[in-house]
mmCIF file of C-alpha atoms and ligand atoms in Angstrom:
data_model
loop_
_atom_site.group_PDB
_atom_site.id
_atom_site.type_symbol
_atom_site.label_atom_id
_atom_site.label_comp_id
_atom_site.label_asym_id
_atom_site.label_seq_id
_atom_site.Cartn_x
_atom_site.Cartn_y
_atom_site.Cartn_z
ATOM 1 C CA MET A 1227 11.483 -13.267 7.893
ATOM 2 C CA LYS A 1228 8.145 -11.699 8.817
ATOM 3 C CA VAL A 1229 5.060 -13.626 7.747
ATOM 4 C CA GLU A 1230 2.582 -11.752 5.561
ATOM 5 C CA ILE A 1231 -1.048 -12.501 6.348
ATOM 6 C CA ILE A 1232 -3.323 -12.358 3.320
ATOM 7 C CA SER A 1233 -7.094 -12.517 3.580
ATOM 8 C CA THR A 1234 -8.406 -11.672 0.122
ATOM 9 C CA VAL A 1235 -7.966 -13.303 -3.270
ATOM 10 C CA ALA A 1236 -7.146 -9.899 -4.785
ATOM 11 C CA GLU A 1237 -4.207 -9.390 -2.371
ATOM 12 C CA LEU A 1238 -3.037 -12.944 -2.965
ATOM 13 C CA THR A 1239 -3.115 -12.444 -6.733
ATOM 14 C CA GLU A 1240 -0.929 -9.339 -6.349
ATOM 15 C CA VAL A 1241 1.601 -11.207 -4.200
ATOM 16 C CA VAL A 1242 1.711 -14.205 -6.537
ATOM 17 C CA ARG A 1243 2.087 -11.953 -9.575
ATOM 18 C CA GLY A 1244 5.076 -10.247 -7.929
ATOM 19 C CA LEU A 1245 6.734 -13.547 -7.008
ATOM 20 C CA LYS A 1246 6.231 -15.012 -10.487
ATOM 21 C CA LYS A 1247 7.545 -11.836 -12.119
ATOM 22 C CA SER A 1248 10.745 -12.209 -10.104
ATOM 23 C CA GLY A 1249 11.017 -15.826 -11.312
ATOM 24 C CA ARG A 1250 10.511 -17.285 -7.845
ATOM 25 C CA THR A 1251 9.096 -20.765 -7.320
ATOM 26 C CA ILE A 1252 6.072 -21.171 -5.049
ATOM 27 C CA GLY A 1253 5.144 -24.062 -2.784
ATOM 28 C CA VAL A 1254 1.651 -24.220 -1.291
ATOM 29 C CA VAL A 1255 0.663 -26.024 1.891
ATOM 30 C CA PRO A 1256 -3.141 -26.210 2.024
ATOM 31 C CA THR A 1257 -4.506 -26.696 5.566
ATOM 32 C CA MET A 1258 -7.696 -26.288 7.542
ATOM 33 C CA GLY A 1259 -5.762 -24.907 10.524
ATOM 34 C CA ALA A 1260 -5.342 -26.530 13.969
ATOM 35 C CA LEU A 1261 -1.779 -27.116 12.874
ATOM 36 C CA HIS A 1262 0.455 -29.835 14.303
ATOM 37 C CA GLU A 1263 3.912 -31.214 13.509
ATOM 38 C CA GLY A 1264 2.494 -33.017 10.459
ATOM 39 C CA HIS A 1265 1.508 -29.706 8.856
ATOM 40 C CA LEU A 1266 4.799 -28.126 9.887
ATOM 41 C CA SER A 1267 6.704 -30.955 8.199
ATOM 42 C CA LEU A 1268 4.887 -30.023 4.959
ATOM 43 C CA ALA A 1269 5.881 -26.387 5.434
ATOM 44 C CA ARG A 1270 9.512 -27.463 5.966
ATOM 45 C CA ALA A 1271 9.438 -29.610 2.809
ATOM 46 C CA SER A 1272 8.037 -26.689 0.840
ATOM 47 C CA ARG A 1273 10.641 -24.293 2.237
ATOM 48 C CA GLU A 1274 13.379 -26.679 1.201
ATOM 49 C CA ASP A 1275 12.067 -27.151 -2.349
ATOM 50 C CA ASN A 1276 10.835 -23.662 -3.251
ATOM 51 C CA ASP A 1277 11.841 -20.002 -3.086
ATOM 52 C CA ASP A 1278 8.578 -19.057 -1.348
ATOM 53 C CA THR A 1279 5.910 -20.882 0.603
ATOM 54 C CA ILE A 1280 2.257 -19.964 0.946
ATOM 55 C CA ALA A 1281 0.371 -21.820 3.679
ATOM 56 C CA THR A 1282 -3.387 -21.629 3.382
ATOM 57 C CA ILE A 1283 -5.696 -21.855 6.375
ATOM 58 C CA PHE A 1284 -9.313 -22.384 5.407
ATOM 59 C CA LEU A 1285 -11.791 -24.602 7.220
ATOM 60 C CA ASN A 1286 -13.645 -25.690 4.117
ATOM 61 C CA PRO A 1287 -17.364 -26.172 4.873
ATOM 62 C CA ALA A 1288 -17.923 -27.864 1.491
ATOM 63 C CA GLN A 1289 -16.079 -31.027 2.575
ATOM 64 C CA PHE A 1290 -18.185 -31.577 5.706
ATOM 65 C CA SER A 1291 -21.646 -33.141 5.521
ATOM 66 C CA PRO A 1292 -24.479 -31.688 7.631
ATOM 67 C CA GLN A 1293 -24.107 -34.682 10.009
ATOM 68 C CA GLU A 1294 -20.416 -33.940 10.588
ATOM 69 C CA ASP A 1295 -19.838 -31.338 13.236
ATOM 70 C CA LEU A 1296 -17.933 -28.565 11.485
ATOM 71 C CA SER A 1297 -18.386 -26.322 14.522
ATOM 72 C CA ARG A 1298 -16.499 -28.878 16.635
ATOM 73 C CA TYR A 1299 -13.377 -28.649 14.465
ATOM 74 C CA PRO A 1300 -10.574 -26.936 16.456
ATOM 75 C CA ARG A 1301 -9.841 -23.336 15.457
ATOM 76 C CA THR A 1302 -6.452 -21.961 16.512
ATOM 77 C CA LEU A 1303 -5.693 -19.288 13.910
ATOM 78 C CA GLU A 1304 -3.343 -17.059 15.930
ATOM 79 C CA LYS A 1305 -1.272 -19.962 17.182
ATOM 80 C CA ASP A 1306 -1.202 -21.453 13.654
ATOM 81 C CA ILE A 1307 0.164 -18.226 12.212
ATOM 82 C CA GLU A 1308 2.820 -18.057 14.944
ATOM 83 C CA ARG A 1309 3.940 -21.607 14.245
ATOM 84 C CA LEU A 1310 4.144 -20.980 10.502
ATOM 85 C CA ALA A 1311 6.122 -17.785 11.132
ATOM 86 C CA ASP A 1312 8.528 -19.768 13.344
ATOM 87 C CA GLU A 1313 9.004 -22.188 10.427
ATOM 88 C CA GLY A 1314 9.939 -19.282 8.173
ATOM 89 C CA VAL A 1315 6.815 -19.478 6.003
ATOM 90 C CA GLY A 1316 6.557 -16.160 4.165
ATOM 91 C CA TYR A 1317 2.838 -16.005 3.399
ATOM 92 C CA VAL A 1318 -0.337 -17.234 5.083
ATOM 93 C CA PHE A 1319 -3.571 -17.033 3.121
ATOM 94 C CA ALA A 1320 -6.476 -17.170 5.583
ATOM 95 C CA PRO A 1321 -9.615 -16.142 3.699
ATOM 96 C CA SER A 1322 -13.215 -15.915 4.966
ATOM 97 C CA ASN A 1323 -15.938 -18.260 3.699
ATOM 98 C CA GLU A 1324 -17.380 -15.431 1.593
ATOM 99 C CA GLU A 1325 -14.000 -14.841 -0.043
ATOM 100 C CA VAL A 1326 -13.748 -18.469 -1.170
ATOM 101 C CA TYR A 1327 -17.443 -19.038 -1.846
ATOM 102 C CA PRO A 1328 -19.063 -15.727 -2.794
ATOM 103 C CA ASN A 1329 -22.861 -15.599 -2.967
ATOM 104 C CA ASP A 1330 -22.886 -16.224 -6.708
ATOM 105 C CA PHE A 1331 -20.563 -19.265 -6.532
ATOM 106 C CA THR A 1332 -22.132 -22.242 -8.339
ATOM 107 C CA THR A 1333 -19.332 -24.313 -9.941
ATOM 108 C CA SER A 1334 -17.858 -27.463 -8.444
ATOM 109 C CA VAL A 1335 -15.460 -30.180 -9.511
ATOM 110 C CA THR A 1336 -16.588 -33.809 -9.827
ATOM 111 C CA PRO A 1337 -13.907 -35.924 -8.149
ATOM 112 C CA PRO A 1338 -12.266 -38.834 -9.996
ATOM 113 C CA ALA A 1339 -13.637 -42.390 -9.720
ATOM 114 C CA VAL A 1340 -11.113 -43.379 -7.030
ATOM 115 C CA ALA A 1341 -12.916 -40.950 -4.691
ATOM 116 C CA ARG A 1342 -15.957 -43.237 -4.635
ATOM 117 C CA ARG A 1343 -14.165 -45.971 -2.680
ATOM 118 C CA LEU A 1344 -13.378 -46.056 1.071
ATOM 119 C CA GLU A 1345 -13.935 -42.479 2.341
ATOM 120 C CA GLY A 1346 -16.353 -41.932 -0.535
ATOM 121 C CA GLU A 1347 -18.634 -44.698 0.749
ATOM 122 C CA PHE A 1348 -18.876 -43.160 4.190
ATOM 123 C CA ARG A 1349 -18.554 -39.465 3.299
ATOM 124 C CA PRO A 1350 -20.110 -39.257 -0.195
ATOM 125 C CA ALA A 1351 -19.850 -35.466 -0.597
ATOM 126 C CA HIS A 1352 -16.423 -35.125 1.036
ATOM 127 C CA PHE A 1353 -14.047 -35.375 -1.925
ATOM 128 C CA GLY A 1354 -16.236 -33.131 -4.103
ATOM 129 C CA GLY A 1355 -15.635 -30.413 -1.516
ATOM 130 C CA VAL A 1356 -11.934 -31.241 -1.260
ATOM 131 C CA VAL A 1357 -11.119 -31.201 -4.988
ATOM 132 C CA THR A 1358 -13.141 -28.039 -5.573
ATOM 133 C CA VAL A 1359 -11.355 -26.079 -2.861
ATOM 134 C CA VAL A 1360 -7.932 -27.538 -3.711
ATOM 135 C CA LEU A 1361 -8.321 -26.604 -7.377
ATOM 136 C CA LYS A 1362 -9.336 -23.084 -6.320
ATOM 137 C CA LEU A 1363 -6.310 -22.816 -4.017
ATOM 138 C CA LEU A 1364 -3.933 -24.097 -6.711
ATOM 139 C CA ASN A 1365 -5.373 -21.582 -9.169
ATOM 140 C CA MET A 1366 -5.178 -18.736 -6.658
ATOM 141 C CA THR A 1367 -1.582 -19.458 -5.611
ATOM 142 C CA CYS A 1368 -0.221 -20.593 -9.034
ATOM 143 C CA ALA A 1369 1.932 -22.961 -6.978
ATOM 144 C CA ASP A 1370 4.711 -24.971 -8.595
ATOM 145 C CA VAL A 1371 4.353 -27.672 -5.935
ATOM 146 C CA ALA A 1372 1.536 -28.497 -3.484
ATOM 147 C CA TYR A 1373 2.149 -30.485 -0.298
ATOM 148 C CA PHE A 1374 -0.229 -32.929 1.369
ATOM 149 C CA GLY A 1375 0.183 -35.433 4.204
ATOM 150 C CA GLN A 1376 0.091 -39.189 3.668
ATOM 151 C CA LYS A 1377 -2.226 -39.626 6.656
ATOM 152 C CA ASP A 1378 -5.064 -38.680 4.301
ATOM 153 C CA TYR A 1379 -3.843 -41.296 1.844
ATOM 154 C CA GLN A 1380 -6.905 -41.366 -0.401
ATOM 155 C CA GLN A 1381 -7.004 -37.564 -0.509
ATOM 156 C CA GLY A 1382 -3.484 -37.575 -1.978
ATOM 157 C CA THR A 1383 -4.543 -40.135 -4.605
ATOM 158 C CA VAL A 1384 -7.695 -38.187 -5.494
ATOM 159 C CA ILE A 1385 -5.869 -34.845 -5.774
ATOM 160 C CA ARG A 1386 -3.070 -36.348 -7.899
ATOM 161 C CA GLN A 1387 -5.651 -37.741 -10.310
ATOM 162 C CA MET A 1388 -7.629 -34.475 -10.402
ATOM 163 C CA VAL A 1389 -4.447 -32.515 -11.174
ATOM 164 C CA ARG A 1390 -3.524 -34.985 -13.923
ATOM 165 C CA ASP A 1391 -7.036 -35.105 -15.411
ATOM 166 C CA LEU A 1392 -7.483 -31.336 -15.458
ATOM 167 C CA ASN A 1393 -3.899 -30.550 -16.579
ATOM 168 C CA VAL A 1394 -3.199 -28.401 -13.546
ATOM 169 C CA PRO A 1395 0.449 -27.308 -13.825
ATOM 170 C CA THR A 1396 1.217 -28.000 -10.160
ATOM 171 C CA GLU A 1397 3.236 -30.949 -8.909
ATOM 172 C CA VAL A 1398 1.578 -32.816 -6.027
ATOM 173 C CA ARG A 1399 3.891 -34.059 -3.288
ATOM 174 C CA VAL A 1400 2.644 -36.356 -0.537
ATOM 175 C CA CYS A 1401 4.863 -36.312 2.571
ATOM 176 C CA PRO A 1402 5.208 -39.078 5.200
ATOM 177 C CA ILE A 1403 2.897 -39.443 8.188
ATOM 178 C CA ILE A 1404 4.266 -37.830 11.342
ATOM 179 C CA ARG A 1405 3.569 -39.868 14.490
ATOM 180 C CA ASP A 1406 3.748 -39.126 18.187
ATOM 181 C CA GLN A 1407 6.349 -41.105 20.133
ATOM 182 C CA ASP A 1408 3.713 -43.717 20.986
ATOM 183 C CA GLY A 1409 2.954 -44.233 17.282
ATOM 184 C CA LEU A 1410 -0.341 -42.339 17.014
ATOM 185 C CA ALA A 1411 -0.564 -40.566 13.655
ATOM 186 C CA LEU A 1412 -0.809 -36.818 14.244
ATOM 187 C CA SER A 1413 -4.237 -35.382 13.514
ATOM 188 C CA SER A 1414 -6.014 -32.169 14.456
ATOM 189 C CA ARG A 1415 -8.742 -34.422 15.869
ATOM 190 C CA ASN A 1416 -6.441 -36.120 18.432
ATOM 191 C CA VAL A 1417 -7.211 -33.292 20.903
ATOM 192 C CA PHE A 1418 -10.673 -34.826 21.328
ATOM 193 C CA LEU A 1419 -9.281 -38.119 22.697
ATOM 194 C CA SER A 1420 -9.323 -38.755 26.450
ATOM 195 C CA THR A 1421 -6.348 -40.617 27.972
ATOM 196 C CA GLU A 1422 -8.280 -43.910 27.784
ATOM 197 C CA GLN A 1423 -9.411 -43.258 24.217
ATOM 198 C CA ARG A 1424 -5.875 -42.401 23.194
ATOM 199 C CA ALA A 1425 -4.755 -45.836 24.409
ATOM 200 C CA VAL A 1426 -7.459 -47.413 22.212
ATOM 201 C CA ALA A 1427 -6.477 -45.175 19.273
ATOM 202 C CA LEU A 1428 -2.959 -46.647 19.325
ATOM 203 C CA SER A 1429 -4.467 -49.883 18.053
ATOM 204 C CA LEU A 1430 -4.716 -48.383 14.558
ATOM 205 C CA ASN A 1431 -0.940 -48.127 14.224
ATOM 206 C CA LYS A 1432 -0.429 -51.450 16.051
ATOM 207 C CA THR A 1433 -2.786 -53.153 13.597
ATOM 208 C CA LEU A 1434 -0.904 -51.681 10.632
ATOM 209 C CA LEU A 1435 2.428 -52.815 12.107
ATOM 210 C CA HIS A 1436 0.946 -56.286 12.524
ATOM 211 C CA VAL A 1437 -0.060 -56.292 8.856
ATOM 212 C CA GLU A 1438 3.475 -55.248 7.943
ATOM 213 C CA ALA A 1439 4.901 -58.155 9.945
ATOM 214 C CA GLN A 1440 2.440 -60.549 8.276
ATOM 215 C CA ILE A 1441 3.360 -59.354 4.804
ATOM 216 C CA LYS A 1442 7.076 -59.608 5.595
ATOM 217 C CA ALA A 1443 6.424 -63.191 6.711
ATOM 218 C CA GLY A 1444 4.906 -63.933 3.303
ATOM 219 C CA GLN A 1445 1.166 -63.545 3.943
ATOM 220 C CA ARG A 1446 -0.578 -62.771 0.668
ATOM 221 C CA ASP A 1447 -4.209 -63.594 1.522
ATOM 222 C CA GLY A 1448 -5.946 -60.214 1.505
ATOM 223 C CA PHE A 1449 -9.194 -61.447 3.070
ATOM 224 C CA GLU A 1450 -7.338 -63.100 5.947
ATOM 225 C CA VAL A 1451 -5.364 -59.918 6.589
ATOM 226 C CA VAL A 1452 -8.513 -57.766 6.576
ATOM 227 C CA THR A 1453 -10.348 -60.162 8.909
ATOM 228 C CA GLU A 1454 -7.432 -60.009 11.347
ATOM 229 C CA MET A 1455 -7.245 -56.227 11.105
ATOM 230 C CA ARG A 1456 -10.907 -55.871 12.047
ATOM 231 C CA GLN A 1457 -10.555 -58.367 14.916
ATOM 232 C CA MET A 1458 -7.493 -56.588 16.336
ATOM 233 C CA LEU A 1459 -9.279 -53.250 16.271
ATOM 234 C CA ILE A 1460 -12.430 -54.633 17.901
ATOM 235 C CA ASP A 1461 -10.400 -56.484 20.573
ATOM 236 C CA SER A 1462 -8.657 -53.201 21.401
ATOM 237 C CA GLY A 1463 -11.964 -51.432 22.044
ATOM 238 C CA VAL A 1464 -12.491 -49.571 18.763
ATOM 239 C CA GLU A 1465 -16.243 -48.920 18.696
ATOM 240 C CA ARG A 1466 -16.896 -48.544 15.003
ATOM 241 C CA ILE A 1467 -14.817 -49.405 11.943
ATOM 242 C CA ASP A 1468 -15.704 -47.634 8.710
ATOM 243 C CA TYR A 1469 -13.086 -49.625 6.828
ATOM 244 C CA ALA A 1470 -9.989 -51.717 7.405
ATOM 245 C CA MET A 1471 -8.580 -52.677 4.072
ATOM 246 C CA ILE A 1472 -5.549 -53.725 2.098
ATOM 247 C CA ALA A 1473 -5.548 -52.255 -1.379
ATOM 248 C CA ASN A 1474 -3.679 -51.419 -4.539
ATOM 249 C CA PRO A 1475 -1.943 -48.083 -3.767
ATOM 250 C CA ASP A 1476 -3.248 -46.323 -6.903
ATOM 251 C CA SER A 1477 -6.698 -47.737 -7.632
ATOM 252 C CA LEU A 1478 -7.470 -48.472 -3.941
ATOM 253 C CA GLU A 1479 -9.154 -51.695 -5.060
ATOM 254 C CA MET A 1480 -8.985 -54.527 -2.546
ATOM 255 C CA ALA A 1481 -5.701 -56.443 -2.926
ATOM 256 C CA ASP A 1482 -6.490 -60.153 -2.815
ATOM 257 C CA PRO A 1483 -4.100 -61.804 -3.302
ATOM 258 C CA ILE A 1484 -1.800 -59.106 -1.957
ATOM 259 C CA VAL A 1485 0.556 -57.864 -4.652
ATOM 260 C CA LEU A 1486 3.238 -55.378 -3.608
ATOM 261 C CA PRO A 1487 3.240 -52.415 -3.479
ATOM 262 C CA ALA A 1488 0.064 -52.306 -1.416
ATOM 263 C CA VAL A 1489 -1.448 -50.011 1.175
ATOM 264 C CA ALA A 1490 -3.368 -50.912 4.331
ATOM 265 C CA LEU A 1491 -5.889 -48.282 5.358
ATOM 266 C CA ILE A 1492 -8.087 -47.832 8.415
ATOM 267 C CA ALA A 1493 -10.877 -45.386 9.242
ATOM 268 C CA ALA A 1494 -12.427 -45.981 12.645
ATOM 269 C CA TYR A 1495 -14.155 -44.214 15.489
ATOM 270 C CA VAL A 1496 -12.733 -44.031 18.977
ATOM 271 C CA GLY A 1497 -15.585 -42.496 20.962
ATOM 272 C CA GLU A 1498 -16.968 -39.736 18.752
ATOM 273 C CA THR A 1499 -13.626 -39.148 17.044
ATOM 274 C CA ARG A 1500 -13.047 -40.520 13.568
ATOM 275 C CA LEU A 1501 -9.407 -41.458 13.017
ATOM 276 C CA LEU A 1502 -7.504 -42.407 9.864
ATOM 277 C CA ASP A 1503 -4.207 -44.222 9.488
ATOM 278 C CA ASN A 1504 -2.406 -46.177 6.782
ATOM 279 C CA ARG A 1505 0.863 -47.853 5.899
ATOM 280 C CA VAL A 1506 2.379 -48.568 2.489
ATOM 281 C CA PHE A 1507 4.221 -51.848 1.880
ATOM 282 C CA THR A 1508 6.768 -52.212 -0.869
ATOM 283 C CA GLU A 1509 8.881 -55.085 -2.104
ATOM 284 C CA GLY A 1510 11.988 -55.789 -0.012
HETATM 285 O O1 PAF B 2524 -6.252 -32.115 4.285
HETATM 286 C C1 PAF B 2524 -6.860 -31.065 4.579
HETATM 287 O O2 PAF B 2524 -6.604 -30.413 5.590
HETATM 288 C C2 PAF B 2524 -7.965 -30.560 3.652
HETATM 289 O O3 PAF B 2524 -8.698 -31.613 3.126
HETATM 290 C C3 PAF B 2524 -7.447 -29.637 2.556
HETATM 291 C C4 PAF B 2524 -6.510 -30.360 1.599
HETATM 292 C C5 PAF B 2524 -6.723 -28.444 3.163
HETATM 293 C C6 PAF B 2524 -8.622 -29.098 1.720
HETATM 294 O O4 PAF B 2524 -9.508 -28.379 2.500
#
């Protein structure tokens, strides 16, 4: 099937209207481009579940603070479109900034309370930008289901809550983290890592696997686990840890004692590159 590239909201509305009129279900895969296997796994999930899939490619300036280098973010639009076409995605919506945020745009969504923890402490404006653009994309695509990756664990939690709170008629599905063979969670930012930095970056997954082993062995002391996580990361050469935490998977409040299910989350810098990883632990 040939992929249709859509760049305006008006064109998108026409397409969506046609699909809905024919009774077809729509899955949306929101992305900021620089696609990797993780994104493609979301496209595959959407293709499996829905009649049609719309992938969106929009590098959303509203979720970057002035200190974060938006211009450094990799841009690979042509290659992204090719990869989505190879996956059989029917529609790619790749709008300009002006299309999403026209000059007279002034409304924004206040994210739910869970957005204030973890990422929210280090990137206070981030989730405001995320929920605003995601709500716009869900409204524009009228999607039945929206797909997000578990690597951005808190983002999934925040979007789920936003959708629930605002009665958005879209189901949110969070799909598993895709890792390279060495265990590194796929991220568009991994291209910035040198060979040496990549070796250090592996410590995020190793630390999470260590936590898993500890929990399986019966460890329930949250503070001890967190102290060990930080030490393992520092010993491996991680320069700066924003957070290393074990938390309740819904509220993201620190789990101490650890009650299952729980999630361990890490945000840390290797060189200039900020990496995220997490692992969910369930009973049994
Ligand atoms: O996860 C991302 O790539 C972005 O935060 C998203 C959901 C596409 C919103 O810009």
